[in-house]
Amino acid sequence: MHILKTEKLPRHLAIIMDGNGRWAKARMLRRIVGHRKGVETVRMIVEECSLLGISCLTLFAFSAENWLRPKTEVQALMMLLKKYIKMEVPRMMQNNIRFNVIGNREELPSDVNRVVDDAIAKTAGNSGMILTLALSYGARQEIVRAATIMAADMASGKISATEVSESLFAGYLYTADMPEPDFLIRTSGEMRISNFLLWQLAYTELYFTDINWPDFGKRELHKALCDYQDRERRFGRTSDQLQARG
Ligand code: IPE
Ligand code: IPE
Ligand code: MG
């Protein structure tokens, strides 16, 4: 196993969980079997991140664009989501995890919204890791929504045009209360962002692995985090400057 340093973990880890379908196809199984196996990976990764002391874990579970998939797959995914969230609440309580959802919740079926509300309410008092599921989430949609609400606040006089800044704008995003992701992992070999957290990923360290999500285990997580720990985040400065600052 790779040796992790406890002091240099990402505060916020974001994951694009990809490759469930290909995992299943390679085994001549139905895509939904891959999604089911993917849920097991989610449970394990959530627990491990919480034990490691990561403050925020954000998982891309269903994109705004995923509504374009065959109806049967969308329905199966919604059922699986509902089952997972319902089933996980006791473990979230045990692990002091606070549950959160970002995305266009209006598009989700009402039974899914009910279990989401219930999980958010039950875990609201927990002070450990914040687990955010991105559901029916698209970053461009999020940015347009933020701009629309901001424009309404301007029209009503709540804010003025001269006040607009990066931080004011970020306050209108779903992630207003969260630090930006330090590290993004995408599984299954695809090297794209797929409309995930476009604003928030501006200075995030990116990591791509060929492993499909159902096969992504603790070992792969530790390997990815070790890779993160070896990186120098310069934010535009030079390496010498960073060294001088200590
Ligand atoms: C990720 O796996 C899960 C979701 C997008 C819901 P995919 O279903 O995208 O798997 P591939 O990319 O087809 O292998
Ligand atoms: C991105 O995966 C969305 C999730 C992981 C939920 P996709 O598999 O839908 O991404 P694209 O469309 O292939 O880029
Ligand atoms: Mg995919």
Tab-separated table of C-alpha atoms and ligand atoms in Angstrom:
chain	number	residue	atom	x	y	z
A	1	MET	CA	0.000	0.000	0.000
A	2	HIS	CA	1.197	3.528	-0.685
A	3	ILE	CA	2.225	5.466	2.411
A	4	LEU	CA	0.017	8.490	2.949
A	5	LYS	CA	1.041	11.533	4.933
A	6	THR	CA	-1.800	12.532	7.213
A	7	GLU	CA	-0.979	16.241	7.120
A	8	LYS	CA	-1.290	16.851	3.385
A	9	LEU	CA	-4.638	15.413	2.463
A	10	PRO	CA	-7.060	17.310	0.225
A	11	ARG	CA	-9.666	19.148	2.242
A	12	HIS	CA	-12.104	18.635	-0.578
A	13	LEU	CA	-11.909	15.593	-2.843
A	14	ALA	CA	-14.164	15.378	-5.908
A	15	ILE	CA	-14.656	12.193	-7.931
A	16	ILE	CA	-16.147	11.540	-11.368
A	17	MET	CA	-17.178	7.925	-10.911
A	18	ASP	CA	-17.017	6.545	-14.442
A	19	GLY	CA	-16.840	3.156	-16.128
A	20	ASN	CA	-19.651	1.147	-14.546
A	21	GLY	CA	-21.083	0.266	-17.956
A	22	ARG	CA	-17.758	-0.835	-19.406
A	23	TRP	CA	-16.993	-2.856	-16.286
A	24	ALA	CA	-20.239	-4.767	-16.833
A	25	LYS	CA	-19.809	-5.107	-20.592
A	26	ALA	CA	-16.346	-6.632	-20.167
A	27	ARG	CA	-18.011	-9.322	-18.051
A	28	MET	CA	-20.979	-9.812	-20.400
A	29	LEU	CA	-23.261	-8.407	-17.719
A	30	ARG	CA	-26.006	-5.791	-17.965
A	31	ARG	CA	-25.001	-2.153	-17.365
A	32	ILE	CA	-27.135	-1.982	-14.243
A	33	VAL	CA	-25.023	-4.737	-12.679
A	34	GLY	CA	-22.058	-2.407	-13.119
A	35	HIS	CA	-23.974	0.401	-11.416
A	36	ARG	CA	-24.843	-1.899	-8.514
A	37	LYS	CA	-21.202	-2.868	-8.147
A	38	GLY	CA	-20.369	0.854	-8.353
A	39	VAL	CA	-22.538	1.498	-5.309
A	40	GLU	CA	-20.386	-0.921	-3.310
A	41	THR	CA	-17.344	1.118	-4.306
A	42	VAL	CA	-19.128	4.284	-3.178
A	43	ARG	CA	-19.824	2.818	0.263
A	44	MET	CA	-16.217	1.765	0.712
A	45	ILE	CA	-14.709	5.041	-0.575
A	46	VAL	CA	-17.057	7.171	1.555
A	47	GLU	CA	-16.086	5.265	4.674
A	48	GLU	CA	-12.372	5.406	3.878
A	49	CYS	CA	-12.399	9.153	3.134
A	50	SER	CA	-14.241	9.823	6.352
A	51	LEU	CA	-11.741	7.708	8.338
A	52	LEU	CA	-8.821	9.499	6.664
A	53	GLY	CA	-10.227	12.823	7.832
A	54	ILE	CA	-11.126	14.382	4.486
A	55	SER	CA	-13.564	17.260	5.168
A	56	CYS	CA	-15.562	17.240	1.933
A	57	LEU	CA	-16.146	14.446	-0.541
A	58	THR	CA	-18.163	15.282	-3.658
A	59	LEU	CA	-19.258	12.460	-5.950
A	60	PHE	CA	-20.625	12.917	-9.461
A	61	ALA	CA	-23.440	10.361	-9.430
A	62	PHE	CA	-25.800	11.539	-12.180
A	63	SER	CA	-25.243	14.374	-14.632
A	64	ALA	CA	-27.801	16.725	-16.169
A	65	GLU	CA	-26.819	15.086	-19.464
A	66	ASN	CA	-27.389	11.541	-18.150
A	67	TRP	CA	-31.162	12.091	-18.578
A	68	LEU	CA	-30.433	11.405	-22.266
A	69	ARG	CA	-29.687	7.739	-21.512
A	70	PRO	CA	-32.255	5.013	-22.269
A	71	LYS	CA	-35.292	5.349	-20.021
A	72	THR	CA	-34.767	1.919	-18.489
A	73	GLU	CA	-31.220	2.788	-17.408
A	74	VAL	CA	-32.326	6.151	-15.976
A	75	GLN	CA	-35.113	4.463	-14.007
A	76	ALA	CA	-32.772	1.783	-12.710
A	77	LEU	CA	-30.249	4.432	-11.652
A	78	MET	CA	-32.927	6.430	-9.830
A	79	MET	CA	-34.067	3.311	-7.979
A	80	LEU	CA	-30.504	2.482	-7.058
A	81	LEU	CA	-29.880	6.027	-5.792
A	82	LYS	CA	-32.971	5.947	-3.658
A	83	LYS	CA	-32.029	2.567	-2.200
A	84	TYR	CA	-28.435	3.640	-1.545
A	85	ILE	CA	-29.319	6.891	0.215
A	86	LYS	CA	-31.984	5.254	2.362
A	87	MET	CA	-29.722	2.381	3.306
A	88	GLU	CA	-26.705	4.566	4.099
A	89	VAL	CA	-28.276	6.965	6.606
A	90	PRO	CA	-27.486	4.749	9.643
A	91	ARG	CA	-23.846	4.420	8.527
A	92	MET	CA	-23.637	8.172	7.932
A	93	MET	CA	-24.865	8.657	11.499
A	94	GLN	CA	-22.260	6.186	12.800
A	95	ASN	CA	-19.488	7.963	10.904
A	96	ASN	CA	-20.711	11.489	11.769
A	97	ILE	CA	-21.165	12.268	8.031
A	98	ARG	CA	-23.350	15.157	6.862
A	99	PHE	CA	-25.234	14.431	3.645
A	100	ASN	CA	-25.711	17.032	0.949
A	101	VAL	CA	-26.936	17.152	-2.664
A	102	ILE	CA	-26.120	19.579	-5.480
A	103	GLY	CA	-27.847	19.759	-8.843
A	104	ASN	CA	-31.263	20.460	-10.296
A	105	ARG	CA	-33.418	18.684	-7.731
A	106	GLU	CA	-36.621	19.692	-9.530
A	107	GLU	CA	-35.836	17.131	-12.218
A	108	LEU	CA	-35.487	14.248	-9.767
A	109	PRO	CA	-38.445	11.924	-9.139
A	110	SER	CA	-40.369	12.886	-6.003
A	111	ASP	CA	-39.582	9.618	-4.188
A	112	VAL	CA	-35.860	10.269	-4.671
A	113	ASN	CA	-36.317	13.821	-3.401
A	114	ARG	CA	-38.089	12.494	-0.314
A	115	VAL	CA	-35.197	10.204	0.697
A	116	VAL	CA	-32.722	12.993	-0.100
A	117	ASP	CA	-34.602	15.422	2.177
A	118	ASP	CA	-34.815	12.796	4.883
A	119	ALA	CA	-31.072	12.009	4.730
A	120	ILE	CA	-30.184	15.724	4.756
A	121	ALA	CA	-32.440	16.367	7.751
A	122	LYS	CA	-31.280	13.333	9.751
A	123	THR	CA	-27.575	14.046	9.224
A	124	ALA	CA	-27.797	17.859	9.529
A	125	GLY	CA	-26.299	17.885	13.028
A	126	ASN	CA	-23.259	15.765	12.137
A	127	SER	CA	-19.918	17.523	12.276
A	128	GLY	CA	-17.654	15.126	10.345
A	129	MET	CA	-17.153	14.782	6.617
A	130	ILE	CA	-19.636	16.450	4.264
A	131	LEU	CA	-20.670	13.940	1.615
A	132	THR	CA	-22.136	15.684	-1.426
A	133	LEU	CA	-23.813	13.787	-4.241
A	134	ALA	CA	-24.083	15.664	-7.535
A	135	LEU	CA	-27.477	14.587	-8.888
A	136	SER	CA	-28.930	15.920	-12.124
A	137	TYR	CA	-25.943	18.228	-11.939
A	138	GLY	CA	-24.395	20.256	-14.753
A	139	ALA	CA	-21.858	23.017	-14.155
A	140	ARG	CA	-22.982	25.318	-16.959
A	141	GLN	CA	-26.551	25.037	-15.694
A	142	GLU	CA	-25.277	25.843	-12.189
A	143	ILE	CA	-23.441	28.938	-13.451
A	144	VAL	CA	-26.459	30.183	-15.420
A	145	ARG	CA	-28.678	29.607	-12.376
A	146	ALA	CA	-26.260	31.567	-10.189
A	147	ALA	CA	-26.171	34.436	-12.684
A	148	THR	CA	-29.972	34.462	-12.861
A	149	ILE	CA	-30.402	34.663	-9.085
A	150	MET	CA	-27.684	37.307	-8.878
A	151	ALA	CA	-29.401	39.367	-11.584
A	152	ALA	CA	-32.681	39.162	-9.655
A	153	ASP	CA	-30.913	40.342	-6.488
A	154	MET	CA	-29.501	43.241	-8.470
A	155	ALA	CA	-32.888	44.143	-9.926
A	156	SER	CA	-34.441	44.150	-6.470
A	157	GLY	CA	-31.620	46.313	-5.104
A	158	LYS	CA	-30.308	43.650	-2.714
A	159	ILE	CA	-26.865	43.999	-4.297
A	160	SER	CA	-25.337	46.582	-6.596
A	161	ALA	CA	-23.319	46.007	-9.791
A	162	THR	CA	-20.188	47.483	-8.211
A	163	GLU	CA	-20.199	44.787	-5.520
A	164	VAL	CA	-19.850	41.927	-8.001
A	165	SER	CA	-16.674	39.941	-7.398
A	166	GLU	CA	-15.484	36.352	-7.722
A	167	SER	CA	-16.391	35.606	-4.130
A	168	LEU	CA	-19.808	37.243	-4.372
A	169	PHE	CA	-20.568	35.208	-7.489
A	170	ALA	CA	-19.281	31.970	-5.922
A	171	GLY	CA	-21.782	32.558	-3.138
A	172	TYR	CA	-24.598	31.961	-5.621
A	173	LEU	CA	-23.307	28.524	-6.628
A	174	TYR	CA	-24.545	25.281	-5.050
A	175	THR	CA	-21.132	24.968	-3.419
A	176	ALA	CA	-21.297	28.352	-1.638
A	177	ASP	CA	-20.417	26.867	1.766
A	178	MET	CA	-17.679	24.526	0.585
A	179	PRO	CA	-13.992	25.041	-0.139
A	180	GLU	CA	-13.048	24.454	-3.790
A	181	PRO	CA	-11.928	20.896	-4.606
A	182	ASP	CA	-8.196	20.393	-4.064
A	183	PHE	CA	-8.148	17.143	-5.963
A	184	LEU	CA	-10.294	15.575	-8.693
A	185	ILE	CA	-10.188	11.891	-9.573
A	186	ARG	CA	-11.810	10.498	-12.715
A	187	THR	CA	-11.879	6.753	-13.277
A	188	SER	CA	-12.185	4.653	-16.457
A	189	GLY	CA	-9.581	6.398	-18.597
A	190	GLU	CA	-11.715	9.259	-19.917
A	191	MET	CA	-9.817	12.532	-19.792
A	192	ARG	CA	-12.575	15.081	-19.659
A	193	ILE	CA	-14.519	17.081	-17.106
A	194	SER	CA	-17.996	16.349	-18.543
A	195	ASN	CA	-19.579	19.563	-17.237
A	196	PHE	CA	-18.611	18.922	-13.596
A	197	LEU	CA	-17.838	21.867	-11.259
A	198	LEU	CA	-16.382	24.065	-14.027
A	199	TRP	CA	-16.029	27.171	-11.851
A	200	GLN	CA	-14.807	25.337	-8.765
A	201	LEU	CA	-12.143	23.242	-10.549
A	202	ALA	CA	-10.183	26.310	-11.737
A	203	TYR	CA	-7.084	25.373	-9.682
A	204	THR	CA	-7.850	21.776	-8.743
A	205	GLU	CA	-5.207	19.072	-9.186
A	206	LEU	CA	-6.501	16.521	-11.710
A	207	TYR	CA	-5.945	12.760	-11.629
A	208	PHE	CA	-7.036	10.237	-14.230
A	209	THR	CA	-6.863	6.467	-13.869
A	210	ASP	CA	-7.769	3.683	-16.310
A	211	ILE	CA	-9.435	1.650	-13.543
A	212	ASN	CA	-13.221	1.428	-13.893
A	213	TRP	CA	-15.192	2.698	-10.902
A	214	PRO	CA	-16.386	-0.755	-9.685
A	215	ASP	CA	-12.712	-1.826	-9.462
A	216	PHE	CA	-11.517	1.353	-7.749
A	217	GLY	CA	-10.467	0.214	-4.289
A	218	LYS	CA	-8.737	1.509	-1.193
A	219	ARG	CA	-5.367	0.798	-2.749
A	220	GLU	CA	-6.197	2.958	-5.798
A	221	LEU	CA	-7.512	5.730	-3.546
A	222	HIS	CA	-4.317	5.753	-1.505
A	223	LYS	CA	-2.240	5.698	-4.693
A	224	ALA	CA	-4.148	8.721	-6.021
A	225	LEU	CA	-3.823	10.608	-2.739
A	226	CYS	CA	-0.071	9.901	-2.628
A	227	ASP	CA	0.181	11.360	-6.109
A	228	TYR	CA	-1.634	14.466	-4.846
A	229	GLN	CA	0.765	14.756	-1.917
A	230	ASP	CA	3.747	14.883	-4.276
A	231	ARG	CA	2.383	17.807	-6.250
A	232	GLU	CA	3.360	21.421	-5.845
A	233	ARG	CA	0.393	23.764	-6.050
A	234	ARG	CA	1.799	27.013	-7.304
A	235	PHE	CA	-1.318	29.109	-8.005
A	236	GLY	CA	0.622	31.204	-10.500
A	237	ARG	CA	3.703	31.762	-8.342
A	238	THR	CA	7.154	30.272	-8.913
A	239	SER	CA	8.459	27.249	-7.091
A	240	ASP	CA	11.174	29.409	-5.435
A	241	GLN	CA	8.575	31.768	-4.067
A	242	LEU	CA	6.708	28.890	-2.456
A	243	GLN	CA	9.877	27.481	-0.963
A	244	ALA	CA	10.805	30.867	0.511
A	245	ARG	CA	7.406	31.111	2.152
A	246	GLY	CA	7.852	27.664	3.675
B	1	IPE	C1	-20.688	6.038	-14.502
B	1	IPE	O1	-20.563	4.911	-15.305
B	1	IPE	C2	-22.043	6.130	-13.835
B	1	IPE	C3	-22.939	7.155	-14.398
B	1	IPE	C4	-22.640	8.021	-15.317
B	1	IPE	C5	-24.284	7.187	-13.864
B	1	IPE	P1	-21.091	4.878	-16.799
B	1	IPE	O2	-22.493	4.393	-16.802
B	1	IPE	O3	-20.882	6.197	-17.456
B	1	IPE	O4	-20.142	3.793	-17.430
B	1	IPE	P2	-19.528	3.781	-18.901
B	1	IPE	O5	-18.855	5.094	-19.110
B	1	IPE	O6	-20.663	3.578	-19.836
B	1	IPE	O7	-18.573	2.642	-18.882
B	2	IPE	C1	-20.071	11.738	-16.133
B	2	IPE	O1	-19.971	10.468	-16.677
B	2	IPE	C2	-21.198	11.792	-15.164
B	2	IPE	C3	-21.072	10.924	-14.005
B	2	IPE	C4	-20.022	10.267	-13.625
B	2	IPE	C5	-22.262	10.843	-13.207
B	2	IPE	P1	-20.516	10.139	-18.146
B	2	IPE	O2	-20.122	8.738	-18.421
B	2	IPE	O3	-21.936	10.484	-18.258
B	2	IPE	O4	-19.655	11.171	-19.016
B	2	IPE	P2	-19.498	11.336	-20.585
B	2	IPE	O5	-20.825	11.750	-21.120
B	2	IPE	O6	-19.039	10.038	-21.134
B	2	IPE	O7	-18.463	12.406	-20.731
B	3	MG	MG	-19.374	6.981	-18.562
